[in-house]
């Protein structure tokens, strides 16, 4: 599914305000924030190398796990349920903390997952400690309705076209820059996840992901599209000057406030002592 530019921008603007973030909240360990300009414009005080892409997948609720295809994940249900029961759920899109059966699970054609992401995913799954905490897995495709996938297969001999990746939406936020790195003017920086942070600073990468179109569940739909945007940012001289000015102003205000608090405490202490002396004299 390819979105035209007007549709993409309109949907993106609508999706940017996920009120469930405020209504329900995010999972406790969701470390990421949307630090992109709200108006879609440039980031003040920084020069940036920007890139974005949209992807398609299918999305399910936990209650769909044992349903047959295409409305459910029955062929992979044993593996998915094992992950569900043994790992901390990292959140839905934007880290929203849906509960129980309302939690989202995404399945994506592995061939549609960017190569840099595949490398990262496979590294995570080969590391036992990471594998036990990551809410994602790569499995072979099911070949028939009654073909149950156990997860014991040797996936290395299978091409990407014969595999799927199943994950919680919140799990991919740790790797977002990799989704859009290939072919960008700042590919090396985007692939360096040590630069990826949830705030603005010089020589850093920021990124965000959100759904564009959600499944039409009332009519049995499971199709999903989502966007990933990333920026490699460098602070301008003007930006640095402005930042330092406000940092100094903030520090001065904090010092003034602390001084006021100390003086108020000293004044109260002196008043208390004076009242005690007056009482003793009586």
Short mmCIF file of N, CA and C in Angstrom, two decimals, residues 116-274:
data_model
loop_
_atom_site.label_atom_id
_atom_site.label_comp_id
_atom_site.label_asym_id
_atom_site.label_seq_id
_atom_site.Cartn_x
_atom_site.Cartn_y
_atom_site.Cartn_z
N UNK A 116 19.07 -2.97 7.65
CA UNK A 116 19.74 -2.56 8.89
C UNK A 116 18.95 -3.01 10.12
N UNK A 117 17.64 -2.99 10.01
CA UNK A 117 16.79 -3.43 11.12
C UNK A 117 16.90 -4.94 11.28
N UNK A 118 16.93 -5.66 10.18
CA UNK A 118 17.06 -7.12 10.24
C UNK A 118 18.35 -7.51 10.96
N UNK A 119 19.43 -6.83 10.62
CA UNK A 119 20.72 -7.13 11.27
C UNK A 119 20.60 -6.90 12.78
N UNK A 120 20.00 -5.78 13.17
CA UNK A 120 19.83 -5.46 14.59
C UNK A 120 18.94 -6.50 15.28
N UNK A 121 17.83 -6.84 14.65
CA UNK A 121 16.90 -7.82 15.23
C UNK A 121 17.59 -9.15 15.43
N UNK A 122 18.32 -9.60 14.44
CA UNK A 122 18.98 -10.90 14.53
C UNK A 122 20.06 -10.90 15.61
N UNK A 123 20.72 -9.75 15.80
CA UNK A 123 21.70 -9.64 16.89
C UNK A 123 21.00 -9.75 18.24
N UNK A 124 19.84 -9.12 18.37
CA UNK A 124 19.08 -9.18 19.62
C UNK A 124 18.64 -10.61 19.92
N UNK A 125 18.19 -11.31 18.89
CA UNK A 125 17.65 -12.65 19.09
C UNK A 125 18.75 -13.69 19.33
N UNK A 126 19.97 -13.39 18.90
CA UNK A 126 21.08 -14.32 19.14
C UNK A 126 21.65 -14.15 20.54
N UNK A 127 21.46 -12.97 21.13
CA UNK A 127 21.94 -12.70 22.48
C UNK A 127 20.87 -13.18 23.47
N UNK A 128 21.20 -14.16 24.29
CA UNK A 128 20.19 -14.77 25.16
C UNK A 128 19.53 -13.76 26.08
N UNK A 129 20.32 -12.86 26.66
CA UNK A 129 19.75 -11.88 27.59
C UNK A 129 18.78 -10.95 26.87
N UNK A 130 19.16 -10.50 25.67
CA UNK A 130 18.28 -9.62 24.91
C UNK A 130 17.04 -10.36 24.42
N UNK A 131 17.23 -11.58 23.96
CA UNK A 131 16.11 -12.36 23.44
C UNK A 131 15.04 -12.57 24.50
N UNK A 132 15.45 -12.75 25.74
CA UNK A 132 14.49 -13.01 26.81
C UNK A 132 13.69 -11.77 27.20
N UNK A 133 14.15 -10.59 26.80
CA UNK A 133 13.40 -9.39 27.17
C UNK A 133 12.74 -8.70 25.98
N UNK A 134 13.15 -9.04 24.77
CA UNK A 134 12.59 -8.39 23.58
C UNK A 134 11.23 -8.98 23.21
N UNK A 135 10.25 -8.08 23.00
CA UNK A 135 8.91 -8.53 22.60
C UNK A 135 8.85 -8.55 21.08
N UNK A 136 9.68 -9.40 20.50
CA UNK A 136 9.67 -9.58 19.05
C UNK A 136 10.27 -10.93 18.71
N UNK A 137 9.91 -11.43 17.55
CA UNK A 137 10.46 -12.70 17.08
C UNK A 137 10.37 -12.76 15.57
N UNK A 138 11.21 -13.58 14.98
CA UNK A 138 11.17 -13.84 13.54
C UNK A 138 10.85 -15.32 13.36
N UNK A 139 9.84 -15.60 12.55
CA UNK A 139 9.37 -16.97 12.35
C UNK A 139 9.15 -17.24 10.87
N UNK A 140 9.10 -18.51 10.53
CA UNK A 140 8.79 -18.84 9.14
C UNK A 140 7.31 -18.62 8.88
N UNK A 141 6.98 -18.43 7.62
CA UNK A 141 5.59 -18.30 7.25
C UNK A 141 4.87 -19.64 7.38
N UNK A 142 3.59 -19.57 7.63
CA UNK A 142 2.77 -20.78 7.66
C UNK A 142 2.37 -21.12 6.22
N UNK A 143 2.48 -22.39 5.86
CA UNK A 143 2.22 -22.81 4.48
C UNK A 143 0.78 -23.26 4.25
N UNK A 144 0.05 -23.49 5.32
CA UNK A 144 -1.34 -23.94 5.20
C UNK A 144 -2.08 -23.62 6.48
N UNK A 145 -3.40 -23.74 6.43
CA UNK A 145 -4.23 -23.40 7.59
C UNK A 145 -3.84 -24.21 8.81
N UNK A 146 -3.51 -25.49 8.60
CA UNK A 146 -3.17 -26.37 9.72
C UNK A 146 -1.66 -26.51 9.94
N UNK A 147 -0.88 -25.64 9.30
CA UNK A 147 0.58 -25.68 9.45
C UNK A 147 0.97 -24.80 10.64
N UNK A 148 1.20 -25.42 11.80
CA UNK A 148 1.53 -24.69 13.01
C UNK A 148 3.05 -24.46 13.09
N UNK A 149 3.43 -23.24 13.37
CA UNK A 149 4.84 -22.86 13.45
C UNK A 149 5.30 -22.96 14.90
N UNK A 150 6.36 -23.70 15.14
CA UNK A 150 6.82 -23.94 16.52
C UNK A 150 7.94 -23.01 16.96
N UNK A 151 8.65 -22.43 16.01
CA UNK A 151 9.78 -21.59 16.36
C UNK A 151 11.08 -22.35 16.47
N UNK A 152 11.06 -23.65 16.22
CA UNK A 152 12.26 -24.48 16.33
C UNK A 152 13.02 -24.60 15.01
N UNK A 153 12.46 -24.04 13.93
CA UNK A 153 13.06 -24.20 12.62
C UNK A 153 14.38 -23.43 12.50
N UNK A 154 15.24 -23.88 11.60
CA UNK A 154 16.49 -23.18 11.29
C UNK A 154 16.18 -22.07 10.30
N UNK A 155 16.05 -20.86 10.79
CA UNK A 155 15.64 -19.75 9.94
C UNK A 155 16.75 -19.25 9.03
N UNK A 156 17.99 -19.56 9.36
CA UNK A 156 19.10 -19.03 8.57
C UNK A 156 19.09 -19.55 7.14
N UNK A 157 18.48 -20.70 6.92
CA UNK A 157 18.46 -21.27 5.56
C UNK A 157 17.29 -20.74 4.75
N UNK A 158 16.40 -19.97 5.38
CA UNK A 158 15.23 -19.45 4.68
C UNK A 158 15.47 -18.03 4.19
N UNK A 159 15.03 -17.69 3.00
CA UNK A 159 15.13 -16.30 2.53
C UNK A 159 14.13 -15.42 3.26
N UNK A 160 14.35 -14.12 3.22
CA UNK A 160 13.47 -13.18 3.91
C UNK A 160 12.03 -13.32 3.43
N UNK A 161 11.83 -13.69 2.17
CA UNK A 161 10.49 -13.82 1.60
C UNK A 161 9.67 -14.91 2.28
N UNK A 162 10.31 -15.81 3.00
CA UNK A 162 9.61 -16.91 3.64
C UNK A 162 9.49 -16.73 5.15
N UNK A 163 9.74 -15.51 5.62
CA UNK A 163 9.71 -15.25 7.06
C UNK A 163 8.82 -14.04 7.38
N UNK A 164 8.38 -13.99 8.63
CA UNK A 164 7.63 -12.85 9.15
C UNK A 164 8.27 -12.40 10.46
N UNK A 165 8.08 -11.13 10.77
CA UNK A 165 8.51 -10.60 12.07
C UNK A 165 7.26 -10.23 12.85
N UNK A 166 7.16 -10.70 14.07
CA UNK A 166 6.02 -10.41 14.95
C UNK A 166 6.55 -9.63 16.15
N UNK A 167 5.88 -8.51 16.47
CA UNK A 167 6.41 -7.65 17.53
C UNK A 167 5.31 -6.79 18.14
N UNK A 168 5.59 -6.31 19.34
CA UNK A 168 4.76 -5.28 19.95
C UNK A 168 5.21 -3.94 19.37
N UNK A 169 4.29 -3.04 19.03
CA UNK A 169 4.70 -1.77 18.42
C UNK A 169 5.76 -1.02 19.22
N UNK A 170 5.62 -1.00 20.54
CA UNK A 170 6.58 -0.27 21.37
C UNK A 170 7.99 -0.80 21.31
N UNK A 171 8.16 -2.04 20.85
CA UNK A 171 9.48 -2.66 20.81
C UNK A 171 10.39 -2.03 19.77
N UNK A 172 9.83 -1.51 18.68
CA UNK A 172 10.69 -1.03 17.60
C UNK A 172 11.26 0.36 17.85
N UNK A 173 10.79 1.05 18.90
CA UNK A 173 11.27 2.41 19.13
C UNK A 173 12.76 2.44 19.46
N UNK A 174 13.30 1.37 19.99
CA UNK A 174 14.73 1.32 20.28
C UNK A 174 15.59 1.33 19.02
N UNK A 175 14.99 1.01 17.88
CA UNK A 175 15.77 0.88 16.64
C UNK A 175 15.27 1.80 15.53
N UNK A 176 14.46 2.79 15.83
CA UNK A 176 13.81 3.59 14.79
C UNK A 176 14.74 4.17 13.73
N UNK A 177 15.89 4.76 14.10
CA UNK A 177 16.74 5.34 13.05
C UNK A 177 17.15 4.33 11.98
N UNK A 178 17.27 3.07 12.36
CA UNK A 178 17.67 2.04 11.40
C UNK A 178 16.61 1.82 10.33
N UNK A 179 15.37 2.12 10.63
CA UNK A 179 14.27 1.90 9.69
C UNK A 179 14.36 2.84 8.49
N UNK A 180 15.01 3.96 8.65
CA UNK A 180 15.03 4.97 7.58
C UNK A 180 16.45 5.38 7.19
N UNK A 181 17.44 4.68 7.70
CA UNK A 181 18.84 5.08 7.48
C UNK A 181 19.30 4.89 6.04
N UNK A 182 18.95 3.76 5.45
CA UNK A 182 19.51 3.41 4.15
C UNK A 182 19.19 4.45 3.08
N UNK A 183 20.25 4.91 2.42
CA UNK A 183 20.09 5.86 1.32
C UNK A 183 20.01 7.31 1.74
N UNK A 184 19.96 7.60 3.04
CA UNK A 184 19.89 8.98 3.49
C UNK A 184 21.27 9.63 3.44
N UNK A 185 21.30 10.96 3.48
CA UNK A 185 22.57 11.68 3.44
C UNK A 185 23.36 11.53 4.74
N UNK A 186 22.70 11.05 5.78
CA UNK A 186 23.36 10.87 7.07
C UNK A 186 23.23 9.42 7.51
N UNK A 187 23.38 8.50 6.59
CA UNK A 187 23.17 7.08 6.86
C UNK A 187 24.05 6.58 8.00
N UNK A 188 25.33 6.97 7.99
CA UNK A 188 26.25 6.49 9.02
C UNK A 188 25.81 6.95 10.41
N UNK A 189 25.39 8.20 10.51
CA UNK A 189 24.96 8.73 11.82
C UNK A 189 23.68 8.04 12.29
N UNK A 190 22.75 7.81 11.38
CA UNK A 190 21.49 7.16 11.76
C UNK A 190 21.70 5.71 12.18
N UNK A 191 22.70 5.08 11.61
CA UNK A 191 22.97 3.69 11.97
C UNK A 191 23.75 3.57 13.28
N UNK A 192 24.23 4.69 13.79
CA UNK A 192 24.96 4.70 15.06
C UNK A 192 23.96 4.96 16.19
N UNK A 193 23.43 3.90 16.76
CA UNK A 193 22.37 4.05 17.77
C UNK A 193 22.86 4.69 19.06
N UNK A 194 24.17 4.81 19.24
CA UNK A 194 24.68 5.50 20.43
C UNK A 194 24.36 7.00 20.37
N UNK A 195 24.05 7.51 19.19
CA UNK A 195 23.69 8.92 19.03
C UNK A 195 22.19 9.16 19.22
N UNK A 196 21.42 8.10 19.31
CA UNK A 196 19.96 8.17 19.35
C UNK A 196 19.48 8.49 20.77
N UNK A 197 18.81 9.63 20.93
CA UNK A 197 18.37 10.10 22.25
C UNK A 197 16.95 10.67 22.16
N UNK A 198 16.23 10.73 23.29
CA UNK A 198 14.87 11.27 23.29
C UNK A 198 14.81 12.77 23.62
N UNK A 199 15.83 13.51 23.23
CA UNK A 199 15.87 14.95 23.50
C UNK A 199 16.79 15.60 22.47
N UNK A 200 16.82 16.93 22.46
CA UNK A 200 17.64 17.66 21.50
C UNK A 200 19.02 17.95 22.09
N UNK A 201 20.05 17.61 21.33
CA UNK A 201 21.40 18.00 21.69
C UNK A 201 22.26 17.93 20.43
N UNK A 202 23.41 18.57 20.49
CA UNK A 202 24.29 18.59 19.34
C UNK A 202 24.79 17.19 18.99
N UNK A 203 24.92 16.93 17.69
CA UNK A 203 25.46 15.66 17.20
C UNK A 203 24.64 14.47 17.71
N UNK A 204 23.33 14.57 17.54
CA UNK A 204 22.43 13.52 18.04
C UNK A 204 21.43 13.12 16.97
N UNK A 205 20.79 12.00 17.21
CA UNK A 205 19.73 11.50 16.34
C UNK A 205 18.43 11.43 17.15
N UNK A 206 17.37 11.96 16.59
CA UNK A 206 16.04 11.83 17.19
C UNK A 206 15.14 11.11 16.18
N UNK A 207 14.14 10.42 16.67
CA UNK A 207 13.26 9.66 15.76
C UNK A 207 11.92 9.43 16.42
N UNK A 208 10.93 9.11 15.59
CA UNK A 208 9.59 8.84 16.11
C UNK A 208 8.84 7.96 15.12
N UNK A 209 7.92 7.17 15.64
CA UNK A 209 7.07 6.32 14.81
C UNK A 209 5.63 6.43 15.29
N UNK A 210 4.70 6.35 14.36
CA UNK A 210 3.30 6.39 14.71
C UNK A 210 2.47 5.77 13.59
N UNK A 211 1.32 5.23 13.92
CA UNK A 211 0.48 4.64 12.88
C UNK A 211 -0.13 5.72 11.99
N UNK A 212 -0.31 5.39 10.73
CA UNK A 212 -0.99 6.29 9.80
C UNK A 212 -2.43 5.84 9.63
N UNK A 213 -2.60 4.58 9.28
CA UNK A 213 -3.95 4.00 9.18
C UNK A 213 -4.01 2.75 10.05
N UNK A 214 -5.04 2.66 10.87
CA UNK A 214 -5.22 1.53 11.78
C UNK A 214 -6.21 0.52 11.18
N UNK A 215 -6.18 -0.72 11.66
CA UNK A 215 -7.08 -1.74 11.12
C UNK A 215 -8.56 -1.38 11.28
N UNK A 216 -9.34 -1.69 10.26
CA UNK A 216 -10.79 -1.53 10.31
C UNK A 216 -11.37 -2.80 10.94
N UNK A 217 -11.26 -2.89 12.24
CA UNK A 217 -11.62 -4.13 12.94
C UNK A 217 -13.11 -4.46 12.84
N UNK A 218 -13.95 -3.45 12.75
CA UNK A 218 -15.39 -3.70 12.67
C UNK A 218 -15.75 -4.52 11.44
N UNK A 219 -14.94 -4.39 10.39
CA UNK A 219 -15.18 -5.13 9.15
C UNK A 219 -14.15 -6.23 8.93
N UNK A 220 -13.51 -6.66 10.02
CA UNK A 220 -12.56 -7.76 9.94
C UNK A 220 -11.19 -7.37 9.42
N UNK A 221 -10.95 -6.09 9.23
CA UNK A 221 -9.67 -5.64 8.69
C UNK A 221 -8.54 -5.73 9.70
N UNK A 222 -7.35 -5.99 9.21
CA UNK A 222 -6.16 -6.03 10.06
C UNK A 222 -5.01 -5.22 9.46
N UNK A 223 -5.25 -4.57 8.32
CA UNK A 223 -4.18 -3.84 7.65
C UNK A 223 -3.77 -2.60 8.44
N UNK A 224 -2.47 -2.38 8.47
CA UNK A 224 -1.88 -1.27 9.22
C UNK A 224 -0.84 -0.59 8.34
N UNK A 225 -0.74 0.72 8.46
CA UNK A 225 0.41 1.44 7.89
C UNK A 225 0.97 2.35 8.97
N UNK A 226 2.27 2.49 8.99
CA UNK A 226 2.90 3.34 10.00
C UNK A 226 4.08 4.09 9.39
N UNK A 227 4.40 5.21 10.01
CA UNK A 227 5.49 6.06 9.53
C UNK A 227 6.64 6.06 10.53
N UNK A 228 7.84 6.23 10.01
CA UNK A 228 9.02 6.42 10.85
C UNK A 228 9.76 7.64 10.31
N UNK A 229 10.10 8.54 11.20
CA UNK A 229 10.82 9.76 10.85
C UNK A 229 12.05 9.86 11.74
N UNK A 230 13.16 10.30 11.16
CA UNK A 230 14.39 10.47 11.95
C UNK A 230 15.14 11.70 11.47
N UNK A 231 15.86 12.31 12.40
CA UNK A 231 16.69 13.48 12.08
C UNK A 231 18.04 13.34 12.76
N UNK A 232 19.09 13.64 12.02
CA UNK A 232 20.41 13.82 12.62
C UNK A 232 20.58 15.31 12.78
N UNK A 233 20.81 15.78 14.01
CA UNK A 233 20.81 17.23 14.27
C UNK A 233 22.17 17.72 14.76
N UNK A 234 22.51 18.93 14.29
CA UNK A 234 23.71 19.63 14.75
C UNK A 234 23.30 21.03 15.19
N UNK A 235 23.73 21.41 16.35
CA UNK A 235 23.37 22.71 16.90
C UNK A 235 24.07 23.82 16.12
N UNK A 236 23.32 24.87 15.77
CA UNK A 236 23.91 26.02 15.08
C UNK A 236 24.57 26.94 16.10
N UNK A 237 25.41 27.85 15.62
CA UNK A 237 26.06 28.81 16.52
C UNK A 237 25.01 29.68 17.20
N UNK A 238 24.00 30.10 16.42
CA UNK A 238 22.93 30.91 17.00
C UNK A 238 22.15 30.11 18.04
N UNK A 239 21.92 28.84 17.73
CA UNK A 239 21.21 27.99 18.67
C UNK A 239 21.98 27.80 19.96
N UNK A 240 23.28 27.61 19.83
CA UNK A 240 24.12 27.43 21.02
C UNK A 240 24.11 28.69 21.88
N UNK A 241 24.21 29.85 21.23
CA UNK A 241 24.20 31.12 21.97
C UNK A 241 22.88 31.29 22.73
N UNK A 242 21.77 31.00 22.03
CA UNK A 242 20.46 31.14 22.68
C UNK A 242 20.30 30.13 23.81
N UNK A 243 20.75 28.90 23.58
CA UNK A 243 20.63 27.87 24.63
C UNK A 243 21.42 28.25 25.87
N UNK A 244 22.66 28.71 25.68
CA UNK A 244 23.49 29.08 26.82
C UNK A 244 22.89 30.26 27.57
N UNK A 245 22.30 31.21 26.83
CA UNK A 245 21.67 32.36 27.48
C UNK A 245 20.54 31.89 28.40
N UNK A 246 19.67 31.01 27.87
CA UNK A 246 18.54 30.55 28.66
C UNK A 246 18.97 29.62 29.79
N UNK A 247 20.02 28.86 29.57
CA UNK A 247 20.53 28.02 30.65
C UNK A 247 21.06 28.87 31.79
N UNK A 248 21.78 29.95 31.44
CA UNK A 248 22.30 30.85 32.48
C UNK A 248 21.15 31.56 33.19
N UNK A 249 20.16 32.00 32.40
CA UNK A 249 19.01 32.68 33.00
C UNK A 249 18.26 31.74 33.94
N UNK A 250 18.10 30.50 33.52
CA UNK A 250 17.41 29.51 34.36
C UNK A 250 18.20 29.24 35.63
N UNK A 251 19.53 29.10 35.48
CA UNK A 251 20.38 28.85 36.65
C UNK A 251 20.31 30.02 37.62
N UNK A 252 20.30 31.25 37.08
CA UNK A 252 20.22 32.44 37.94
C UNK A 252 18.88 32.47 38.68
N UNK A 253 17.81 32.13 37.97
CA UNK A 253 16.49 32.11 38.60
C UNK A 253 16.43 31.05 39.70
N UNK A 254 17.04 29.90 39.45
CA UNK A 254 17.07 28.83 40.45
C UNK A 254 17.85 29.28 41.69
N UNK A 255 18.99 29.94 41.45
CA UNK A 255 19.77 30.44 42.60
C UNK A 255 18.97 31.45 43.40
N UNK A 256 18.26 32.34 42.69
CA UNK A 256 17.45 33.34 43.37
C UNK A 256 16.35 32.68 44.20
N UNK A 257 15.71 31.67 43.62
CA UNK A 257 14.65 30.96 44.35
C UNK A 257 15.19 30.26 45.59
N UNK A 258 16.35 29.61 45.43
CA UNK A 258 16.95 28.93 46.59
C UNK A 258 17.33 29.93 47.68
N UNK A 259 17.82 31.11 47.26
CA UNK A 259 18.18 32.15 48.23
C UNK A 259 16.94 32.62 48.98
N UNK A 260 15.84 32.80 48.25
CA UNK A 260 14.60 33.23 48.90
C UNK A 260 14.12 32.20 49.91
N UNK A 261 14.19 30.93 49.54
CA UNK A 261 13.77 29.86 50.44
C UNK A 261 14.62 29.86 51.70
N UNK A 262 15.95 30.01 51.53
CA UNK A 262 16.84 30.05 52.70
C UNK A 262 16.51 31.23 53.60
N UNK A 263 16.30 32.40 52.99
CA UNK A 263 16.00 33.59 53.79
C UNK A 263 14.68 33.44 54.53
N UNK A 264 13.68 32.83 53.86
CA UNK A 264 12.39 32.61 54.53
C UNK A 264 12.54 31.66 55.70
N UNK A 265 13.34 30.59 55.51
CA UNK A 265 13.56 29.64 56.60
C UNK A 265 14.30 30.31 57.76
N UNK A 266 15.31 31.14 57.43
CA UNK A 266 16.06 31.83 58.47
C UNK A 266 15.15 32.80 59.22
N UNK A 267 14.27 33.48 58.45
CA UNK A 267 13.35 34.42 59.08
C UNK A 267 12.39 33.71 60.03
N UNK A 268 11.86 32.56 59.59
CA UNK A 268 10.95 31.78 60.44
C UNK A 268 11.67 31.27 61.68
N UNK A 269 12.93 30.83 61.48
CA UNK A 269 13.70 30.32 62.60
C UNK A 269 13.97 31.43 63.62
N UNK A 270 14.32 32.62 63.10
CA UNK A 270 14.59 33.75 64.00
C UNK A 270 13.33 34.15 64.75
N UNK A 271 12.18 34.13 64.06
CA UNK A 271 10.93 34.49 64.70
C UNK A 271 10.58 33.49 65.80
N UNK A 272 10.77 32.19 65.50
CA UNK A 272 10.49 31.15 66.49
C UNK A 272 11.36 31.32 67.72
N UNK A 273 12.66 31.59 67.49
CA UNK A 273 13.58 31.78 68.61
C UNK A 273 13.19 32.99 69.44
N UNK A 274 12.78 34.07 68.77
CA UNK A 274 12.38 35.29 69.49
C UNK A 274 11.13 35.02 70.33
#
